CSV table of C-alpha atoms in Angstrom, one decimal:
chain,number,residue,atom,x,y,z
A,1,MET,CA,0.0,-0.1,-0.1
A,2,LYS,CA,1.3,3.5,-0.6
A,3,LEU,CA,1.8,5.9,2.4
A,4,LYS,CA,1.3,9.4,1.6
A,5,GLN,CA,2.2,12.2,4.2
A,6,PHE,CA,2.5,15.9,4.2
A,7,TRP,CA,2.0,19.1,6.0
A,8,ILE,CA,-1.0,21.2,5.7
A,9,GLY,CA,1.1,24.4,5.9
A,10,MET,CA,3.0,23.4,2.8
A,11,VAL,CA,0.0,22.6,0.5
A,12,LEU,CA,-2.7,24.7,1.5
A,13,PHE,CA,-4.1,27.2,-1.2
A,14,PRO,CA,-7.2,28.8,-2.3
A,15,VAL,CA,-9.4,25.8,-3.5
A,16,LEU,CA,-12.7,25.5,-5.5
A,17,VAL,CA,-15.4,24.3,-3.1
A,18,ASN,CA,-18.9,23.3,-4.0
A,19,ALA,CA,-17.7,23.7,-7.6
A,20,GLY,CA,-19.3,21.4,-10.2
A,21,ASN,CA,-21.7,21.2,-13.1
A,22,ILE,CA,-25.1,22.7,-12.7
A,23,THR,CA,-28.0,22.5,-15.0
A,24,PHE,CA,-30.5,25.5,-15.4
A,25,MET,CA,-33.6,25.1,-17.2
A,26,THR,CA,-36.7,27.4,-18.0
A,27,TYR,CA,-39.8,26.3,-19.2
A,28,ASN,CA,-43.5,28.1,-19.9
A,29,LEU,CA,-45.8,25.2,-19.4
A,30,LEU,CA,-49.0,26.8,-20.9
A,31,THR,CA,-52.0,27.6,-18.8
A,32,ASN,CA,-55.4,25.8,-19.4
A,33,SER,CA,-56.4,26.5,-23.1
A,34,GLY,CA,-59.8,25.7,-23.7
A,35,LEU,CA,-60.2,22.0,-23.2
A,36,ASN,CA,-56.4,21.6,-22.9
A,37,PHE,CA,-56.2,21.4,-19.2
A,38,GLN,CA,-52.6,21.5,-18.0
A,39,SER,CA,-53.6,18.5,-15.6
A,40,SER,CA,-53.5,16.5,-18.6
A,41,ARG,CA,-50.2,17.2,-19.6
A,42,ILE,CA,-48.3,18.0,-16.2
A,43,VAL,CA,-46.9,14.4,-15.7
A,44,ARG,CA,-45.3,14.7,-19.3
A,45,HIS,CA,-43.8,18.1,-18.4
A,46,ALA,CA,-42.4,16.6,-15.4
A,47,GLN,CA,-41.0,13.6,-17.5
A,48,LEU,CA,-39.3,16.0,-19.5
A,49,ILE,CA,-37.7,17.9,-16.8
A,50,ALA,CA,-36.4,14.8,-15.2
A,51,SER,CA,-35.0,13.6,-18.5
A,52,THR,CA,-32.6,16.5,-18.5
A,53,GLY,CA,-31.1,16.3,-15.4
A,54,ALA,CA,-31.7,19.7,-14.4
A,55,ASP,CA,-30.9,21.0,-11.0
A,56,VAL,CA,-32.7,24.4,-10.9
A,57,VAL,CA,-35.8,25.0,-13.0
A,58,ALA,CA,-37.7,28.3,-13.7
A,59,VAL,CA,-41.5,27.3,-14.6
A,60,GLN,CA,-44.1,29.8,-15.8
A,61,GLU,CA,-47.9,29.7,-16.2
A,62,VAL,CA,-48.2,27.1,-13.2
A,63,VAL,CA,-52.1,26.5,-12.7
A,64,GLY,CA,-52.6,25.5,-9.4
A,65,SER,CA,-50.7,23.9,-6.2
A,66,THR,CA,-52.1,20.5,-7.4
A,67,ASN,CA,-50.4,20.9,-10.6
A,68,PHE,CA,-47.2,22.0,-9.0
A,69,ASN,CA,-47.1,19.3,-6.5
A,70,THR,CA,-47.4,16.8,-9.3
A,71,LEU,CA,-44.6,18.5,-11.2
A,72,LYS,CA,-42.3,18.2,-8.3
A,73,SER,CA,-43.4,14.5,-7.3
A,74,ASN,CA,-42.7,13.1,-10.8
A,75,SER,CA,-39.6,15.1,-11.5
A,76,GLY,CA,-38.0,14.1,-8.4
A,77,LEU,CA,-37.3,18.0,-7.6
A,78,ALA,CA,-38.0,20.1,-4.6
A,79,GLY,CA,-39.7,23.5,-5.2
A,80,SER,CA,-41.8,26.4,-4.4
A,81,TRP,CA,-44.9,28.0,-6.3
A,82,PHE,CA,-46.0,31.6,-6.1
A,83,ASP,CA,-49.8,32.1,-6.7
A,84,ILE,CA,-49.4,35.8,-8.1
A,85,ALA,CA,-52.7,37.2,-7.6
A,86,GLY,CA,-54.2,34.5,-5.2
A,87,ASN,CA,-56.3,33.0,-8.1
A,88,GLY,CA,-54.4,30.0,-8.7
A,89,TYR,CA,-52.0,31.1,-11.5
A,90,GLY,CA,-48.3,31.5,-11.1
A,91,ILE,CA,-44.7,30.7,-11.4
A,92,GLY,CA,-42.6,28.4,-9.6
A,93,ILE,CA,-39.2,27.2,-9.2
A,94,LEU,CA,-37.6,23.7,-8.6
A,95,TRP,CA,-34.4,22.6,-7.4
A,96,ASN,CA,-32.3,19.4,-6.7
A,97,PRO,CA,-32.4,18.9,-3.1
A,98,ALA,CA,-28.7,18.3,-3.3
A,99,LEU,CA,-27.9,22.1,-3.6
A,100,GLY,CA,-29.6,22.4,-0.4
A,101,THR,CA,-32.7,24.5,0.5
A,102,PRO,CA,-32.7,28.0,-0.8
A,103,THR,CA,-33.9,31.1,0.9
A,104,LEU,CA,-37.0,32.1,-1.2
A,105,THR,CA,-38.3,35.6,-1.9
A,106,ASN,CA,-41.4,36.2,-3.9
A,107,VAL,CA,-41.7,39.6,-5.6
A,108,LYS,CA,-44.7,40.8,-7.1
A,109,VAL,CA,-44.9,43.4,-9.5
A,110,ASN,CA,-47.8,45.2,-10.7
A,111,PRO,CA,-48.8,46.8,-13.9
A,112,THR,CA,-47.4,50.2,-14.7
A,113,SER,CA,-49.9,52.9,-15.1
A,114,GLY,CA,-51.6,53.0,-18.3
A,115,SER,CA,-50.1,49.3,-19.2
A,116,THR,CA,-52.0,47.2,-22.0
A,117,ASP,CA,-51.1,44.2,-19.7
A,118,LYS,CA,-53.4,44.1,-16.8
A,119,GLU,CA,-51.7,40.8,-15.3
A,120,SER,CA,-49.5,41.2,-12.3
A,121,ARG,CA,-46.3,39.5,-12.9
A,122,ALA,CA,-43.7,38.3,-10.5
A,123,TYR,CA,-40.3,36.9,-10.0
A,124,ILE,CA,-38.8,34.5,-7.2
A,125,ILE,CA,-35.2,35.0,-5.7
A,126,ALA,CA,-33.6,31.6,-4.5
A,127,GLU,CA,-30.5,32.1,-2.7
A,128,PHE,CA,-28.1,29.2,-2.6
A,129,PRO,CA,-24.8,29.0,-0.9
A,130,HIS,CA,-23.0,30.5,-3.9
A,131,PHE,CA,-25.3,31.9,-6.4
A,132,TYR,CA,-28.8,33.5,-6.6
A,133,PHE,CA,-31.4,32.1,-9.0
A,134,ILE,CA,-34.3,34.3,-10.1
A,135,SER,CA,-37.4,32.8,-11.9
A,136,THR,CA,-39.5,35.0,-13.6
A,137,HIS,CA,-42.4,35.6,-16.1
A,138,TYR,CA,-42.3,39.2,-17.9
A,139,SER,CA,-45.3,41.1,-18.9
A,140,LEU,CA,-46.3,41.7,-22.6
A,141,ASN,CA,-45.8,45.5,-22.1
A,142,ALA,CA,-42.6,46.9,-22.6
A,143,VAL,CA,-42.8,49.6,-19.7
A,144,ASP,CA,-43.7,46.7,-17.5
A,145,ARG,CA,-40.8,45.0,-18.6
A,146,ASP,CA,-38.4,47.8,-17.9
A,147,SER,CA,-39.6,48.3,-14.5
A,148,MET,CA,-38.9,44.4,-13.6
A,149,THR,CA,-35.7,44.7,-15.3
A,150,ALA,CA,-34.5,47.7,-13.3
A,151,ARG,CA,-35.5,45.9,-9.9
A,152,ILE,CA,-33.7,42.7,-11.0
A,153,ILE,CA,-30.6,45.0,-11.8
A,154,ARG,CA,-30.7,46.7,-8.6
A,155,PHE,CA,-31.0,43.5,-6.8
A,156,ALA,CA,-28.2,41.9,-8.8
A,157,LYS,CA,-25.7,44.7,-8.2
A,158,GLN,CA,-26.1,44.4,-4.5
A,159,ALA,CA,-26.4,40.6,-4.1
A,160,GLY,CA,-22.9,39.8,-3.3
A,161,LYS,CA,-23.0,36.6,-5.3
A,162,THR,CA,-23.4,35.2,-9.0
A,163,VAL,CA,-26.7,35.8,-10.1
A,164,PHE,CA,-28.9,33.8,-12.8
A,165,VAL,CA,-32.3,34.7,-14.0
A,166,ALA,CA,-34.5,32.5,-16.2
A,167,GLY,CA,-37.9,32.8,-17.5
A,168,ASP,CA,-40.2,33.7,-20.1
A,169,PHE,CA,-39.1,37.4,-21.0
A,170,ASN,CA,-41.9,38.0,-23.7
A,171,ALA,CA,-38.9,39.9,-25.3
A,172,GLN,CA,-36.4,39.0,-27.8
A,173,PRO,CA,-32.6,39.7,-27.2
A,174,THR,CA,-32.8,43.0,-29.2
A,175,TYR,CA,-36.0,44.4,-27.2
A,176,ARG,CA,-35.2,47.0,-24.7
A,177,ALA,CA,-35.4,45.2,-21.7
A,178,MET,CA,-32.9,42.7,-22.9
A,179,VAL,CA,-30.6,45.3,-24.1
A,180,THR,CA,-30.9,47.1,-20.7
A,181,PHE,CA,-29.7,43.8,-19.1
A,182,LYS,CA,-26.9,43.4,-21.6
A,183,ASN,CA,-25.8,47.2,-21.0
A,184,ASN,CA,-25.3,46.1,-17.2
A,185,GLN,CA,-23.1,43.3,-17.6
A,186,PHE,CA,-25.9,40.4,-18.0
A,187,VAL,CA,-25.0,37.8,-20.6
A,188,ILE,CA,-27.7,35.8,-22.3
A,189,LEU,CA,-26.5,32.3,-22.1
A,190,ASN,CA,-28.6,30.9,-24.8
A,191,ASP,CA,-27.7,30.1,-28.4
A,192,PRO,CA,-29.1,33.2,-30.2
A,193,ALA,CA,-29.8,30.8,-33.2
A,194,GLU,CA,-32.4,28.7,-31.3
A,195,ASN,CA,-35.8,30.0,-31.0
A,196,THR,CA,-38.4,28.9,-28.5
A,197,TYR,CA,-41.8,30.2,-29.6
A,198,PRO,CA,-44.1,29.2,-30.6
A,199,SER,CA,-43.3,25.5,-30.6
A,200,THR,CA,-45.0,24.5,-33.6
A,201,ALA,CA,-42.6,26.6,-35.6
A,202,PRO,CA,-40.4,28.6,-33.5
A,203,THR,CA,-39.8,32.4,-34.6
A,204,SER,CA,-38.9,34.1,-31.4
A,205,LEU,CA,-36.3,33.5,-28.7
A,206,ILE,CA,-38.3,34.8,-25.5
A,207,ASP,CA,-37.4,32.0,-22.9
A,208,MET,CA,-34.0,32.7,-21.8
A,209,ILE,CA,-31.3,32.1,-19.1
A,210,LEU,CA,-28.8,35.0,-18.1
A,211,GLY,CA,-25.9,35.3,-15.9
A,212,TYR,CA,-24.5,38.2,-14.0
A,213,ARG,CA,-21.2,38.7,-12.2
A,214,GLN,CA,-20.3,42.1,-10.6
A,215,ASN,CA,-17.3,41.4,-8.4
A,216,SER,CA,-14.1,39.3,-8.9
A,217,THR,CA,-15.2,37.4,-5.9
A,218,ASP,CA,-18.5,36.3,-7.5
A,219,ALA,CA,-18.3,32.7,-8.5
A,220,PRO,CA,-17.1,32.2,-12.2
A,221,TYR,CA,-18.9,30.1,-14.4
A,222,THR,CA,-18.3,28.6,-18.1
A,223,VAL,CA,-21.0,27.2,-20.2
A,224,ILE,CA,-20.7,23.7,-20.9
A,225,SER,CA,-23.6,23.2,-23.2
A,226,ARG,CA,-26.9,24.8,-24.2
A,227,GLY,CA,-30.1,24.1,-26.2
A,228,ILE,CA,-33.5,22.9,-26.4
A,229,PRO,CA,-33.6,19.4,-24.7
A,230,VAL,CA,-34.4,16.1,-26.7
A,231,PRO,CA,-37.7,14.9,-25.1
A,232,PRO,CA,-38.1,11.3,-23.8
A,233,ALA,CA,-40.2,8.6,-25.6
A,234,GLY,CA,-43.9,9.6,-25.6
A,235,VAL,CA,-43.4,13.0,-25.1
A,236,VAL,CA,-43.9,15.6,-28.1
A,237,LEU,CA,-42.8,19.1,-27.1
A,238,LYS,CA,-45.4,20.8,-29.4
A,239,ASP,CA,-48.2,18.7,-27.8
A,240,ILE,CA,-47.5,19.8,-24.4
A,241,SER,CA,-46.8,23.8,-24.6
A,242,ASP,CA,-46.6,26.6,-27.0
A,243,HIS,CA,-43.2,27.2,-25.6
A,244,LEU,CA,-40.0,25.2,-25.8
A,245,PRO,CA,-38.0,24.4,-23.0
A,246,TYR,CA,-34.4,25.8,-22.7
A,247,VAL,CA,-31.3,24.1,-20.7
A,248,VAL,CA,-28.1,25.7,-20.1
A,249,ARG,CA,-25.4,23.6,-18.3
A,250,ILE,CA,-22.6,25.4,-16.6
A,251,ASN,CA,-19.4,24.9,-14.5
A,252,LEU,CA,-19.5,26.8,-11.5
A,253,GLN,CA,-16.2,27.7,-9.7
A,254,VAL,CA,-16.2,28.7,-6.1
A,255,GLU,CA,-13.1,29.8,-4.5
A,256,ASP,CA,-13.2,30.2,-0.8
A,257,PRO,CA,-12.2,33.5,0.4
A,258,ASN,CA,-11.2,31.9,3.8
A,259,ALA,CA,-8.7,29.5,2.5
A,260,THR,CA,-5.7,31.1,3.1
A,261,PRO,CA,-2.2,29.6,2.9
A,262,ALA,CA,-1.0,28.5,6.3
A,263,SER,CA,2.8,29.1,7.2
A,264,SER,CA,5.1,26.1,6.8
A,265,THR,CA,5.6,26.1,10.6
A,266,ASP,CA,2.3,24.9,11.2
A,267,SER,CA,2.1,21.6,13.3
A,268,LEU,CA,-0.9,20.1,11.4
A,269,GLN,CA,-0.5,17.2,9.4
A,270,LEU,CA,-2.3,15.0,7.0
A,271,THR,CA,-1.4,11.4,5.9
A,272,THR,CA,-3.4,9.3,3.7
A,273,HIS,CA,-3.2,5.5,3.6
A,274,GLY,CA,-5.3,3.7,1.0
A,275,ARG,CA,-8.9,5.3,1.8
A,276,ASN,CA,-7.9,6.2,5.3
A,277,LEU,CA,-7.1,9.8,6.3
A,278,ASN,CA,-5.3,10.5,9.7
A,279,ILE,CA,-5.0,14.2,10.7
A,280,SER,CA,-3.1,15.3,13.4
A,281,SER,CA,-1.9,18.3,15.3
A,282,PRO,CA,-0.5,17.2,18.9
A,283,GLY,CA,-2.4,19.1,21.9
A,284,ASN,CA,-4.8,21.1,19.7
A,285,PRO,CA,-8.5,20.7,19.0
A,286,LEU,CA,-9.5,19.6,15.4
A,287,HIS,CA,-12.6,20.7,13.7
A,288,ILE,CA,-12.9,18.7,10.6
A,289,GLU,CA,-15.1,18.9,7.6
A,290,ILE,CA,-14.6,16.5,4.2
A,291,TYR,CA,-16.3,17.4,1.1
A,292,SER,CA,-16.6,15.6,-2.3
A,293,ILE,CA,-14.9,17.5,-5.0
A,294,ASN,CA,-18.4,18.8,-5.9
A,295,GLY,CA,-19.2,20.1,-2.7
A,296,SER,CA,-21.3,17.6,-1.0
A,297,CYS,CA,-20.5,17.2,2.5
A,298,ILE,CA,-18.9,13.7,3.5
A,299,THR,CA,-18.7,14.1,7.4
A,300,ARG,CA,-18.1,16.5,10.0
A,301,LEU,CA,-16.3,15.6,13.1
A,302,THR,CA,-14.5,17.2,16.3
A,303,ALA,CA,-11.2,15.6,17.8
A,304,HIS,CA,-8.4,16.2,19.9
A,305,SER,CA,-4.9,16.0,18.6
A,306,SER,CA,-5.6,13.2,16.0
A,307,ALA,CA,-8.6,11.5,13.9
A,308,ASP,CA,-8.4,8.6,11.7
A,309,ILE,CA,-11.1,8.8,8.9
A,310,ASN,CA,-12.2,6.1,6.5
A,311,LEU,CA,-13.5,7.5,3.3
A,312,PRO,CA,-16.3,5.4,1.9
A,313,PRO,CA,-15.6,3.7,-1.8
A,314,GLY,CA,-17.5,5.3,-4.3
A,315,SER,CA,-17.2,8.9,-2.8
A,316,GLY,CA,-14.4,9.8,-5.4
A,317,ARG,CA,-10.8,10.3,-5.3
A,318,PHE,CA,-10.2,13.9,-4.6
A,319,PHE,CA,-11.6,15.7,-1.5
A,320,ILE,CA,-11.6,18.8,0.0
A,321,VAL,CA,-10.6,18.6,3.6
A,322,SER,CA,-11.1,21.7,5.9
A,323,VAL,CA,-9.3,21.7,9.5
A,324,ASN,CA,-10.1,24.5,12.1
A,325,GLY,CA,-11.4,26.4,8.8
A,326,LYS,CA,-8.0,25.7,6.6
A,327,ARG,CA,-8.9,24.1,3.5
A,328,VAL,CA,-6.6,21.5,1.4
A,329,LYS,CA,-7.4,19.5,-1.6
A,330,VAL,CA,-6.3,15.7,-1.1
A,331,GLY,CA,-6.0,13.2,-3.4
A,332,MET,CA,-6.6,9.6,-2.0
A,333,CYS,CA,-5.0,6.4,-3.3
A,334,SER,CA,-6.8,3.4,-4.3
A,335,GLU,CA,-7.3,0.6,-2.0
A,336,GLY,CA,-4.9,-2.5,-2.1
């Protein structure tokens, strides 16, 4: 067996924590339309969402809590629905429970004076550990869209984290509200050549996902893939909504600002032996957290002077080990 020993003070560096691939999705489900009830389509919507592997989903035109609960249970995601006017019609957000439970804020935006769109619109702000995700459905009226855009931009500029916005904007990338976003450092992550409306013969791109970073400390991200998802067998996109869904997969890289290098004189020592990790610092308390490379917490414990930890098979080869607030990336040897 291989034995690897090193001083944590010699190898500590700012590391990426909770970094990994995250799939965002936006989807207008289509409200009840004549005898075409959403309840007759909702399971197929859920099957489609599940097939994409989406981690966070903005959904619009959700009719009632029953439909939303069916969407959650059949997609395998957690979520929250906002009944905007209290009449059983609204927007929602779904998320992968592995991301944790976000802090949610519902924001209702009434039509501006003289608006031709009398419907109240809204957005949901979901705060995750390293980013915000905003789910929204914009007005048909340009002035209303300007009003909501200004609100979201104000929020993003003071958020202190990377912000993603997704929804049915009822506006194409060249429309005033979207140009305002772009002039304020928001980036449309869609492929501009892929239209989403109407689903039978798309001519417009109005279902979009945006990204925003203001500060260098906001988590950087790169787009890995994007596009209109291929539906699972038995699901025909044009039959279940007048909008096409859109999916963007990103890699989010989160640098822990507290992970500063320790001096080489620190007594903290790590030793790996197969899948065993020994952490020692004679005479000192040890507050230990171990994460997988994608940010999932594997174990937390407190010890004095030393700790022996067996890392479970199948949990990966590389880990982020935090000891007394200092973090290091550790590569384990295989067993045997």
